[in-house]
JSON list of C-alpha atoms and ligand atoms in Angstrom, two decimals:
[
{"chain": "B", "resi": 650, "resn": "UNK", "atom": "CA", "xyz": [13.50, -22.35, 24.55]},
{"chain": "B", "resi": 651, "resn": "UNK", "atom": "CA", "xyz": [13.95, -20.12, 22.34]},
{"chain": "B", "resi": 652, "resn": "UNK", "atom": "CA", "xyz": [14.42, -20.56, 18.28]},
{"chain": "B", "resi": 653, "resn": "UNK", "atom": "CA", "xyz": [17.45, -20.49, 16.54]},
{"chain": "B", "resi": 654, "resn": "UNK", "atom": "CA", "xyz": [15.48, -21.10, 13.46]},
{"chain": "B", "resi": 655, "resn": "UNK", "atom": "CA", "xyz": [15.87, -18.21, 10.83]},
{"chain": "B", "resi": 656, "resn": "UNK", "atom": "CA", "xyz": [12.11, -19.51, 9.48]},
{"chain": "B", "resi": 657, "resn": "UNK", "atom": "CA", "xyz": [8.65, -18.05, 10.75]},
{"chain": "B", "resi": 658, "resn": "UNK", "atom": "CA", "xyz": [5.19, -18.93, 10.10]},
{"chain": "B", "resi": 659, "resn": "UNK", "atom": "CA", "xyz": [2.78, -16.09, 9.20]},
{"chain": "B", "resi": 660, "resn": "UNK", "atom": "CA", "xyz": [-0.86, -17.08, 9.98]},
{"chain": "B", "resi": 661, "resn": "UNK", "atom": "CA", "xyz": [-3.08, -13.77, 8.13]},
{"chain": "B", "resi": 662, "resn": "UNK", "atom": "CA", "xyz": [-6.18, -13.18, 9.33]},
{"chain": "B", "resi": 663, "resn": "UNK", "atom": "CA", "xyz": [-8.32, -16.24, 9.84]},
{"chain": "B", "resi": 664, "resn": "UNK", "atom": "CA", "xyz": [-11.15, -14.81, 11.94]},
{"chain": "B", "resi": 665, "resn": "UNK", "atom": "CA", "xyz": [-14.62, -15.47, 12.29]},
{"chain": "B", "resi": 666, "resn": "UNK", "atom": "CA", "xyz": [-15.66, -12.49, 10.01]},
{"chain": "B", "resi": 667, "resn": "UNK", "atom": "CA", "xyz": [-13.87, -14.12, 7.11]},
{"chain": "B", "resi": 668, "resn": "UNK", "atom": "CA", "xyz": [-14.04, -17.87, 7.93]},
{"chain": "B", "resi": 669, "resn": "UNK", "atom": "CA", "xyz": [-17.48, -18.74, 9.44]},
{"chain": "B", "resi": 670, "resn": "UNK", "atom": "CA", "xyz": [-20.46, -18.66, 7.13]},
{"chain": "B", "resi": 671, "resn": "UNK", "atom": "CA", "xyz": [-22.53, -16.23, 9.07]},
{"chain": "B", "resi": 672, "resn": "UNK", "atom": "CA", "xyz": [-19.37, -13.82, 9.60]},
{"chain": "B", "resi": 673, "resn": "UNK", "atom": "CA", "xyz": [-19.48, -10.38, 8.17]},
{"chain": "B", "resi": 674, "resn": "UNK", "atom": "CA", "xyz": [-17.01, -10.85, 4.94]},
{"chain": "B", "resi": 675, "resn": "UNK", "atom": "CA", "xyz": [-17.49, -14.60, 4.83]},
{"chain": "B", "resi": 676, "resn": "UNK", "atom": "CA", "xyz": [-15.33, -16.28, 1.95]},
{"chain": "B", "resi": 677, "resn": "UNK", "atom": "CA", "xyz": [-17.15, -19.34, 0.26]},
{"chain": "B", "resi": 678, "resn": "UNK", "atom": "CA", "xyz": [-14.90, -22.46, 1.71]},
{"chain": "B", "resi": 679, "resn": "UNK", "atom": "CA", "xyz": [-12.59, -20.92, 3.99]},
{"chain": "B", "resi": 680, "resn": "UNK", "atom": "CA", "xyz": [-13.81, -23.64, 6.90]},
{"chain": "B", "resi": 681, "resn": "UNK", "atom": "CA", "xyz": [-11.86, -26.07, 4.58]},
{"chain": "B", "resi": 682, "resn": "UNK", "atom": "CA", "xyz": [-8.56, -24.71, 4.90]},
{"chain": "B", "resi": 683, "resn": "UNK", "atom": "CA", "xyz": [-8.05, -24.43, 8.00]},
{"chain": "B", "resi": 684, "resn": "UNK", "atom": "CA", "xyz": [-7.05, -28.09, 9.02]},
{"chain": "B", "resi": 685, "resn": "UNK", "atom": "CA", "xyz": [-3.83, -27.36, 6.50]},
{"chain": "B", "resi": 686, "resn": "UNK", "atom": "CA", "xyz": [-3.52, -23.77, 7.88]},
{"chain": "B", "resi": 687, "resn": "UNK", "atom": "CA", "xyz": [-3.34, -25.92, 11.73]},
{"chain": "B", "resi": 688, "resn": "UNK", "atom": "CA", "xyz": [-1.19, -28.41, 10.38]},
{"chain": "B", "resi": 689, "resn": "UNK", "atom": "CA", "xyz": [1.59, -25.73, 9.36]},
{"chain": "B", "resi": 690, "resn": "UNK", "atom": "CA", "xyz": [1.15, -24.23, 12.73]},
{"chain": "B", "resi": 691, "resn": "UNK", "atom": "CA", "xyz": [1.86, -27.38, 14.68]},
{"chain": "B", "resi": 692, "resn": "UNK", "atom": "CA", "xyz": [4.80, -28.45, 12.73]},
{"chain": "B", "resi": 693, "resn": "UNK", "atom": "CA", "xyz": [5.92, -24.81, 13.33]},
{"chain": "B", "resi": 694, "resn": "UNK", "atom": "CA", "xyz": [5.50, -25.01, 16.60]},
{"chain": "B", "resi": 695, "resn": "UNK", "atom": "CA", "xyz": [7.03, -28.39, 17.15]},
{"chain": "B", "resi": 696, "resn": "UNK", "atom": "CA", "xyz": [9.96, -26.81, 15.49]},
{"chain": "B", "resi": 697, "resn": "UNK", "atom": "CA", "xyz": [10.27, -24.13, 17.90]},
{"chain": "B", "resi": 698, "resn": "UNK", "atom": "CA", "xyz": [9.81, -21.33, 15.37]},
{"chain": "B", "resi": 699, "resn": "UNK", "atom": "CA", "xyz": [8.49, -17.93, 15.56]},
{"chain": "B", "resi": 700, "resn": "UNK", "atom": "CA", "xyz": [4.91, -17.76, 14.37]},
{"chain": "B", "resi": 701, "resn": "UNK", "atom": "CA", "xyz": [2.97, -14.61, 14.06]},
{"chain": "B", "resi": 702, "resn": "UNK", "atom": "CA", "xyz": [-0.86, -14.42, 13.34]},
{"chain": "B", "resi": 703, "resn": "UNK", "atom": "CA", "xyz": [-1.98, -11.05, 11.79]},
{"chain": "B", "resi": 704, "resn": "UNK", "atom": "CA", "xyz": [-5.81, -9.45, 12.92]},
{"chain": "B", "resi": 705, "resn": "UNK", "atom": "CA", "xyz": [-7.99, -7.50, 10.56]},
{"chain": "B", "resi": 706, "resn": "UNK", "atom": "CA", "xyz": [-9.06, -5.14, 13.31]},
{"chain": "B", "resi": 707, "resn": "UNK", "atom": "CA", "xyz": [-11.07, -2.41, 12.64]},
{"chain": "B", "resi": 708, "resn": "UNK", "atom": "CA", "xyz": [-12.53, 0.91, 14.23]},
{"chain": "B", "resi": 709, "resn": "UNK", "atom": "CA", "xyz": [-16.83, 1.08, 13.53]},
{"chain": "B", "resi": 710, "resn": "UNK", "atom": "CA", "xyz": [-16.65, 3.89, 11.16]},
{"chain": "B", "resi": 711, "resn": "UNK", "atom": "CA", "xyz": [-13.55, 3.37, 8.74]},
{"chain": "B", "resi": 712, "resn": "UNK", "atom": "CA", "xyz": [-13.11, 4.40, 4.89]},
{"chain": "B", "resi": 713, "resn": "UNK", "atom": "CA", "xyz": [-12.39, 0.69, 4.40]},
{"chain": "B", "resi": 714, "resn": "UNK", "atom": "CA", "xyz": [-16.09, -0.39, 4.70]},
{"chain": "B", "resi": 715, "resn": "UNK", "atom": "CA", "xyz": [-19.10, 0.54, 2.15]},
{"chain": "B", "resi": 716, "resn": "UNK", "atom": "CA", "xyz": [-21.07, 2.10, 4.36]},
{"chain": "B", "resi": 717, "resn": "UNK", "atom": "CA", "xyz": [-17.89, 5.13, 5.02]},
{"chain": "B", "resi": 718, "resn": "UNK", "atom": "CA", "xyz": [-17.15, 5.20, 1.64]},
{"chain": "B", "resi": 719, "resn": "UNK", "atom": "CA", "xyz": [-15.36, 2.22, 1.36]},
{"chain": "B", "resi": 720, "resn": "UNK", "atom": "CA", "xyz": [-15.95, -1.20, -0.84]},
{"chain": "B", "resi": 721, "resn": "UNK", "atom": "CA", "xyz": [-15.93, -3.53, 2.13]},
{"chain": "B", "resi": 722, "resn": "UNK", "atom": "CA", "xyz": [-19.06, -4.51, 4.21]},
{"chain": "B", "resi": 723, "resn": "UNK", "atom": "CA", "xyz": [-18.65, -4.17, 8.46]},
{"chain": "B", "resi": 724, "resn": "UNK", "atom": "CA", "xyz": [-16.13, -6.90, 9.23]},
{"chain": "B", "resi": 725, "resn": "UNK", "atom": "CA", "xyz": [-13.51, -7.04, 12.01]},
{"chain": "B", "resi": 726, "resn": "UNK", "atom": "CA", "xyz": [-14.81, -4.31, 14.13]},
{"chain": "B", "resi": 727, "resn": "UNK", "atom": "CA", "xyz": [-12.16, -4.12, 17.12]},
{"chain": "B", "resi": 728, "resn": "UNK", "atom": "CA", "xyz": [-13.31, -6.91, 19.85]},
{"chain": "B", "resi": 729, "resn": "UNK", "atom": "CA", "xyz": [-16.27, -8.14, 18.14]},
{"chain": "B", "resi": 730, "resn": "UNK", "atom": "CA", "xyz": [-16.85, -11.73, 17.92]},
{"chain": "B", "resi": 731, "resn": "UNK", "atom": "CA", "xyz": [-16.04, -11.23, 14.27]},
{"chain": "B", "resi": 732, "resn": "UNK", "atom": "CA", "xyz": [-12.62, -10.12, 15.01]},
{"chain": "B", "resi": 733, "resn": "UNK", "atom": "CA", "xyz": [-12.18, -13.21, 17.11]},
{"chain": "B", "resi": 734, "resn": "UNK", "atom": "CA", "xyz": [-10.25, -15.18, 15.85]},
{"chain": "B", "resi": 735, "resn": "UNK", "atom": "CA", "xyz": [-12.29, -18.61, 14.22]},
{"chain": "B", "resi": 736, "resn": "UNK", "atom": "CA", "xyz": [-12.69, -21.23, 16.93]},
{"chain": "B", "resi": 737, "resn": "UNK", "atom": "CA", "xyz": [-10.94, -24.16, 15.37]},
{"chain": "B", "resi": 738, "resn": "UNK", "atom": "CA", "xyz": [-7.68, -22.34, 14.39]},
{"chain": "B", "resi": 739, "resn": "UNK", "atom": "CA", "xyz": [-5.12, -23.51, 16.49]},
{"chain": "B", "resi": 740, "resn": "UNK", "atom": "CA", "xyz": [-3.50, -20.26, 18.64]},
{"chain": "B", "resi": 741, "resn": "UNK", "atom": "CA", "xyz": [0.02, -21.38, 20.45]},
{"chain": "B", "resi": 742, "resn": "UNK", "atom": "CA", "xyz": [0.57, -19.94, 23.83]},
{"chain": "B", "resi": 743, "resn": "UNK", "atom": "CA", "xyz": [2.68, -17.97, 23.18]},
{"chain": "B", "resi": 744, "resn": "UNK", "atom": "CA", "xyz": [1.58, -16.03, 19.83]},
{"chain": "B", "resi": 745, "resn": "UNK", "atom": "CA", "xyz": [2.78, -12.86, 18.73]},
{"chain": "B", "resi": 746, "resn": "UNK", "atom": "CA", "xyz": [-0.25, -10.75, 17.27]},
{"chain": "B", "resi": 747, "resn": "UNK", "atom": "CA", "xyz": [-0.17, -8.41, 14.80]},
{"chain": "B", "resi": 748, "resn": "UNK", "atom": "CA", "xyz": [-3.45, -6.21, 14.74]},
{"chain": "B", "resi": 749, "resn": "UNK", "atom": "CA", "xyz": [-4.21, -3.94, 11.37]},
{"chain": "B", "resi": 750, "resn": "UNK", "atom": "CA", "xyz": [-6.26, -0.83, 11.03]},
{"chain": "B", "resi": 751, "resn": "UNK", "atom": "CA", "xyz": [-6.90, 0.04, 14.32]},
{"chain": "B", "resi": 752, "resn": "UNK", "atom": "CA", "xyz": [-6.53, 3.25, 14.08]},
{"chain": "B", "resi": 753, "resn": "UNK", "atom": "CA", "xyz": [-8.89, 3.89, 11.22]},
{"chain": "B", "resi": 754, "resn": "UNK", "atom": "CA", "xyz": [-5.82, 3.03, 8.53]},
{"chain": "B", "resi": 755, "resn": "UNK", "atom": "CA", "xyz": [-6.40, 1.28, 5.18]},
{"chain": "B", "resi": 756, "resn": "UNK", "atom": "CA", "xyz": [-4.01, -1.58, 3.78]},
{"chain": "B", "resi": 757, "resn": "UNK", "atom": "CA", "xyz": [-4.00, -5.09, 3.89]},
{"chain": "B", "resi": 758, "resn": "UNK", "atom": "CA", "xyz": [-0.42, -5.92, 4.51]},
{"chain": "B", "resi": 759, "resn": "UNK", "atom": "CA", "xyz": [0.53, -7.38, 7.61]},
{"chain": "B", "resi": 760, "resn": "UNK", "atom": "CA", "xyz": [3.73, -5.52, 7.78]},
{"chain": "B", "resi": 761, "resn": "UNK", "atom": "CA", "xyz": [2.09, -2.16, 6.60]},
{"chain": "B", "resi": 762, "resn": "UNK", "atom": "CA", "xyz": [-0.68, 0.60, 7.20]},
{"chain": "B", "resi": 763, "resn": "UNK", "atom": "CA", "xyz": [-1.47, 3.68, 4.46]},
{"chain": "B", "resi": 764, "resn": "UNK", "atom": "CA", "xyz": [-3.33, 6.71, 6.58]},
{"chain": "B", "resi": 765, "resn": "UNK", "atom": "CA", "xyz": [-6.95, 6.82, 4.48]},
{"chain": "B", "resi": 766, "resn": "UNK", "atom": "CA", "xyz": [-6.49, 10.97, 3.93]},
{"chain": "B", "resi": 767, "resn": "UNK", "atom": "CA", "xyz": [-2.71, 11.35, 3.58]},
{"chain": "B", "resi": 768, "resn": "UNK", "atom": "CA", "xyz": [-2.34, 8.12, 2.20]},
{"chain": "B", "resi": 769, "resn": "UNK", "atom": "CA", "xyz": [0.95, 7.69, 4.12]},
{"chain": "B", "resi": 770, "resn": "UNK", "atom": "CA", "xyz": [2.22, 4.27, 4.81]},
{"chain": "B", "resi": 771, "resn": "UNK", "atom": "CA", "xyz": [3.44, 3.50, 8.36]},
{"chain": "B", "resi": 772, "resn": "UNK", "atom": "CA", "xyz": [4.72, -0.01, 9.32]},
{"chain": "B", "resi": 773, "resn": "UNK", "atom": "CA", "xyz": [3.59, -2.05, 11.84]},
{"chain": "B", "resi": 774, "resn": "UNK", "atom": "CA", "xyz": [5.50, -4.23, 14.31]},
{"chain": "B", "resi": 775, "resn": "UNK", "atom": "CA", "xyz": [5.71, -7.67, 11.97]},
{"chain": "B", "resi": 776, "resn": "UNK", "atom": "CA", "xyz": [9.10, -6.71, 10.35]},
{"chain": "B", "resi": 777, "resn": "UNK", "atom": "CA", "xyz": [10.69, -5.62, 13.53]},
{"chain": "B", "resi": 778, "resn": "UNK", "atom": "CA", "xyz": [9.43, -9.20, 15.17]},
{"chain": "B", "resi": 779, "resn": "UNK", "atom": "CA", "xyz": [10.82, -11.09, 12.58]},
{"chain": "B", "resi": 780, "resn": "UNK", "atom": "CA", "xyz": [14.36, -8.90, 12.88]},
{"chain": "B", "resi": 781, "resn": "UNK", "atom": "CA", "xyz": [14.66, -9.39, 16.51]},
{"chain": "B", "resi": 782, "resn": "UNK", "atom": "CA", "xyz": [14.19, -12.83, 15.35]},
{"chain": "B", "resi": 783, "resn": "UNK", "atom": "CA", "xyz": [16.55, -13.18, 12.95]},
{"chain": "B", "resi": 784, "resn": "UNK", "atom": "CA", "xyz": [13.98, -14.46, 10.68]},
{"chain": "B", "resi": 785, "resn": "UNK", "atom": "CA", "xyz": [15.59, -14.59, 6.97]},
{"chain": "B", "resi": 786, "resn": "UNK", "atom": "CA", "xyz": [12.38, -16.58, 5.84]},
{"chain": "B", "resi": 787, "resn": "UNK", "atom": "CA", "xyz": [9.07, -16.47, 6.06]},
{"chain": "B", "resi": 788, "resn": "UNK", "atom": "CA", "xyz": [5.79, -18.83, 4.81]},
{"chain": "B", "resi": 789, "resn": "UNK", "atom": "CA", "xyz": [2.29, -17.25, 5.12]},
{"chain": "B", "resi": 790, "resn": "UNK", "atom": "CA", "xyz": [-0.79, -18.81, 5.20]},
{"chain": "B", "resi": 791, "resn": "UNK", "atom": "CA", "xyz": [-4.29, -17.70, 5.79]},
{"chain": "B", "resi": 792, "resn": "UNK", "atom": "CA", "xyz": [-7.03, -15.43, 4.41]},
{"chain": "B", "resi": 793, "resn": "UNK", "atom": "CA", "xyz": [-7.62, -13.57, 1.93]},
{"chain": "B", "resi": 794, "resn": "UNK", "atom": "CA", "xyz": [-5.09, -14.67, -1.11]},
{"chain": "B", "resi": 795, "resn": "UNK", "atom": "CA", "xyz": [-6.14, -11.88, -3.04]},
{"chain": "B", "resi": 796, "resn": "UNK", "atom": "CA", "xyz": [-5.91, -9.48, -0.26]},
{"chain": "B", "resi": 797, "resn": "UNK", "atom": "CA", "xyz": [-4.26, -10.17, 2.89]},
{"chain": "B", "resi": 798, "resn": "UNK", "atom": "CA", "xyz": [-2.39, -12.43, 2.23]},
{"chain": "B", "resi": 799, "resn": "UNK", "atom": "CA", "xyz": [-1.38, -11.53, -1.34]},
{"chain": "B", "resi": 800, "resn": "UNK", "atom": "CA", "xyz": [0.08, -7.79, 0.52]},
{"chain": "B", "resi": 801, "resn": "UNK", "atom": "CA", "xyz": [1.36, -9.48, 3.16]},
{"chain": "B", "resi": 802, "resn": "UNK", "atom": "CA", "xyz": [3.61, -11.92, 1.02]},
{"chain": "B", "resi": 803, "resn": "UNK", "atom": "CA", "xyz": [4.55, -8.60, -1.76]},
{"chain": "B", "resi": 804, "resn": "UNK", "atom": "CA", "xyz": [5.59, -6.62, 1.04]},
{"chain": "B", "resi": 805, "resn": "UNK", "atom": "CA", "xyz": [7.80, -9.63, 2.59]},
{"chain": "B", "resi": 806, "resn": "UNK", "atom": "CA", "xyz": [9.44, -10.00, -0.84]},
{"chain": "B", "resi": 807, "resn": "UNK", "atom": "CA", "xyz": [10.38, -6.15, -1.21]},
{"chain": "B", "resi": 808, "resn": "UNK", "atom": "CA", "xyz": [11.82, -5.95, 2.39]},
{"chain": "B", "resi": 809, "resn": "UNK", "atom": "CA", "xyz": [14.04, -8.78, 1.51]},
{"chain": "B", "resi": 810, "resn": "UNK", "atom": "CA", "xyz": [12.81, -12.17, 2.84]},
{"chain": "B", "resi": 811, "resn": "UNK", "atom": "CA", "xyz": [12.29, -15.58, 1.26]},
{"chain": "B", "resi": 812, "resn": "UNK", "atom": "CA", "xyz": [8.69, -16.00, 0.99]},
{"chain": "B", "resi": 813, "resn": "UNK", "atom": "CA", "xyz": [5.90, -19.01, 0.25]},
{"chain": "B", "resi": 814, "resn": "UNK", "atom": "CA", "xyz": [2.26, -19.71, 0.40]},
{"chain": "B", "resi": 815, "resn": "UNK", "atom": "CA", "xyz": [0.76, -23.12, -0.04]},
{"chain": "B", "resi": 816, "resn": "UNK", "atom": "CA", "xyz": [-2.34, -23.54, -1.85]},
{"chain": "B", "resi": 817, "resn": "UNK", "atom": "CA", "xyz": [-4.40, -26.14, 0.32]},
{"chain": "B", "resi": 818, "resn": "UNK", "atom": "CA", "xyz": [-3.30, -23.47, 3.11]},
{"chain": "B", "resi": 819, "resn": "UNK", "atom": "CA", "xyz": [-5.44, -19.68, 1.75]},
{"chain": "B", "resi": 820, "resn": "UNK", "atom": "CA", "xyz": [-8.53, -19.16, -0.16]},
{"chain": "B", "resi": 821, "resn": "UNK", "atom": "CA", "xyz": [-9.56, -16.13, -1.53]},
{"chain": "B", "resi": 822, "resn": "UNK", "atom": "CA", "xyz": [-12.29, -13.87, -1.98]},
{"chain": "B", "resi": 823, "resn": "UNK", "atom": "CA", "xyz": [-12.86, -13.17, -6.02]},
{"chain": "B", "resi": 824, "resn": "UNK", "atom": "CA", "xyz": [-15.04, -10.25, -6.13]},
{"chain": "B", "resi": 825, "resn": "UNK", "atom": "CA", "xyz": [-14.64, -11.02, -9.72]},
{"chain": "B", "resi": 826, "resn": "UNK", "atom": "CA", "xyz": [-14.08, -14.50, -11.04]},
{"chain": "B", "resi": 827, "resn": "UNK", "atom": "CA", "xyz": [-10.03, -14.86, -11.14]},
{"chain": "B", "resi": 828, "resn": "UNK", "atom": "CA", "xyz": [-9.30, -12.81, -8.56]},
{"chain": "B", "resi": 829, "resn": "UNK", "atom": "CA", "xyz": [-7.37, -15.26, -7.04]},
{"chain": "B", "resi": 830, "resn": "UNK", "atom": "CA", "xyz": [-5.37, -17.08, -9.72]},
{"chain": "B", "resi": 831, "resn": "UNK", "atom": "CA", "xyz": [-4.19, -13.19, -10.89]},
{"chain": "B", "resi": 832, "resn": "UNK", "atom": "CA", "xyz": [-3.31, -12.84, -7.35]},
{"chain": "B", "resi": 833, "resn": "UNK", "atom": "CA", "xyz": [-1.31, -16.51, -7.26]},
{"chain": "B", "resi": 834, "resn": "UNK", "atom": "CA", "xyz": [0.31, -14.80, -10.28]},
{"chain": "B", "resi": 835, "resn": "UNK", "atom": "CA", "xyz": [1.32, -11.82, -9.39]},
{"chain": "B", "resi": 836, "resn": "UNK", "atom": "CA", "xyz": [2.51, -13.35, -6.09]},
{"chain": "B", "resi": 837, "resn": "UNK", "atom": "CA", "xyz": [4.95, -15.58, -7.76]},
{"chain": "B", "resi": 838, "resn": "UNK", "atom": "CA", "xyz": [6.20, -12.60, -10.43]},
{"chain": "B", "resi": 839, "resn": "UNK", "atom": "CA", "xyz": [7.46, -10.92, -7.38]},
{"chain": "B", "resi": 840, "resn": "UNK", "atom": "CA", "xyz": [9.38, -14.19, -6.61]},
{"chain": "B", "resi": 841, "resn": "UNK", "atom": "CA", "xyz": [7.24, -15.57, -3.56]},
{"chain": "B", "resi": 842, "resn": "UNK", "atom": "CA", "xyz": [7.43, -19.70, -4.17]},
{"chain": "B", "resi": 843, "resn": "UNK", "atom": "CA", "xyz": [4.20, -21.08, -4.40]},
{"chain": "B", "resi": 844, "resn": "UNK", "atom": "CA", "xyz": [3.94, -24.49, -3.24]},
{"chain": "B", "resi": 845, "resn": "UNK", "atom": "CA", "xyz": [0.82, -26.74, -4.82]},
{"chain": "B", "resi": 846, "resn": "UNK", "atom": "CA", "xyz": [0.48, -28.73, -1.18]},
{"chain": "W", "resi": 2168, "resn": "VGL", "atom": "C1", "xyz": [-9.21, -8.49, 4.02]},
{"chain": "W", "resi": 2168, "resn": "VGL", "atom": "C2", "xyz": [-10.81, -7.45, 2.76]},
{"chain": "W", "resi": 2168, "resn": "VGL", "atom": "C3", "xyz": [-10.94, -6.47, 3.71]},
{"chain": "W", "resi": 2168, "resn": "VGL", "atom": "C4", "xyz": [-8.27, -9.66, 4.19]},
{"chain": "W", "resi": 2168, "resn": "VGL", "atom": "C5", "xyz": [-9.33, -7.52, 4.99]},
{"chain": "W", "resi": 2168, "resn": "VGL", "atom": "O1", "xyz": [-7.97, -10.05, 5.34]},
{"chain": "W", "resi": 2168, "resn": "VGL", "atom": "O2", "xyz": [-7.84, -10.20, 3.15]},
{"chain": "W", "resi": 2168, "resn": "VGL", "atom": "N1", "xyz": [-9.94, -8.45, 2.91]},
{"chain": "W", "resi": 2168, "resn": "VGL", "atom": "N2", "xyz": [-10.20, -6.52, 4.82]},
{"chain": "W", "resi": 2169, "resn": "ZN", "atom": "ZN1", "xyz": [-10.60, -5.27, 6.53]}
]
């Protein structure tokens, strides 16, 4: 049946290139949020509401990774086991998926895309699922707070929805010490609630 709630759940990126140990942009201790990260999804889906998980997905040769000119090593490469999403995450049946960068674009927001050269920003098809959904509301969860998820949650704010993260629920990469707690910040000065459970 369908939802009637004006809430959605927005799972970012929690694939095996980020989440397991031997993956290609592995983030110290993201195994150990993902039981919270499953925990939102279940009472989501109990609830009936929408919930939309967002893919890092990425083209082999890409201005996003070091080896193109980028800062990023390989990760994500379109159907790789990397871009898999990680084994224990918990995927509903019926999941809407939101896949980023595949054609060659830069960004880390799950709503938008910025064209390497031209550096124009196109959107993808998040805000128009949460419209037809009548979603007013949105909590995000996943990986990586000071990427990912930290664009996904600005760019919710400026196109007008309520927005929250939960610590126990992200963890983020700090390619300098603080990365993370800046991005918390700066999260929360754009008015996204962030919740300490
Ligand atoms: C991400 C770095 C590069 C993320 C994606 O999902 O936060 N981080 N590509
Ligand atoms: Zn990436």
């Amino acid at each position: 049946m369908a939802s009637s709630s004006k809430r959605a759940l927005i799972v970012v990126d929690v694939q095996n290139d980020f989440v397991d140990p031997e993956g290609g942009l592995s983030i110290k201790d993201a195994p150990s949020v993902v039981p919270s990260i499953n925990a939102m999804i279940s009472a989501a889906r109990d609830d009936d509401r929408l919930i939309v998980y967002t893919q890092d997905w990425h083209p082999g040769v890409t201005p996003h990774f070091a080896k193109d000119g980028g800062i990023w090593p390989v990760h994500c490469v379109a159907d790789s086991w990397g871009a898999q999403f990680y084994p224990e995450l918990e995927v509903v049946s019926d999941a809407r998926v939101v896949k980023k960068g595949t054609g060659g674009e830069d960004g880390y927001s799950g709503f938008s895309v910025r064209d390497p050269e031209t550096e124009a920003e196109s959107d993808t098809a998040m805000e128009s699922i949460l419209k037809q959904h009548g979603i007013e509301e949105v909590e995000i969860v996943g990986i990586a707070t000071d990427y990912c998820v930290k664009e996904t949650a600005l760019d919710a704010r400026k196109r007008g929805f309520k927005t929250a993260v939960y610590r126990s629920c992200m963890k983020g990469v700090d390619l300098q010490p603080g990365d993370t707690e800046a991005a918390i910040h700066e999260m929360e000065e754009a008015g996204v609630e962030v919740r300490d459970d």
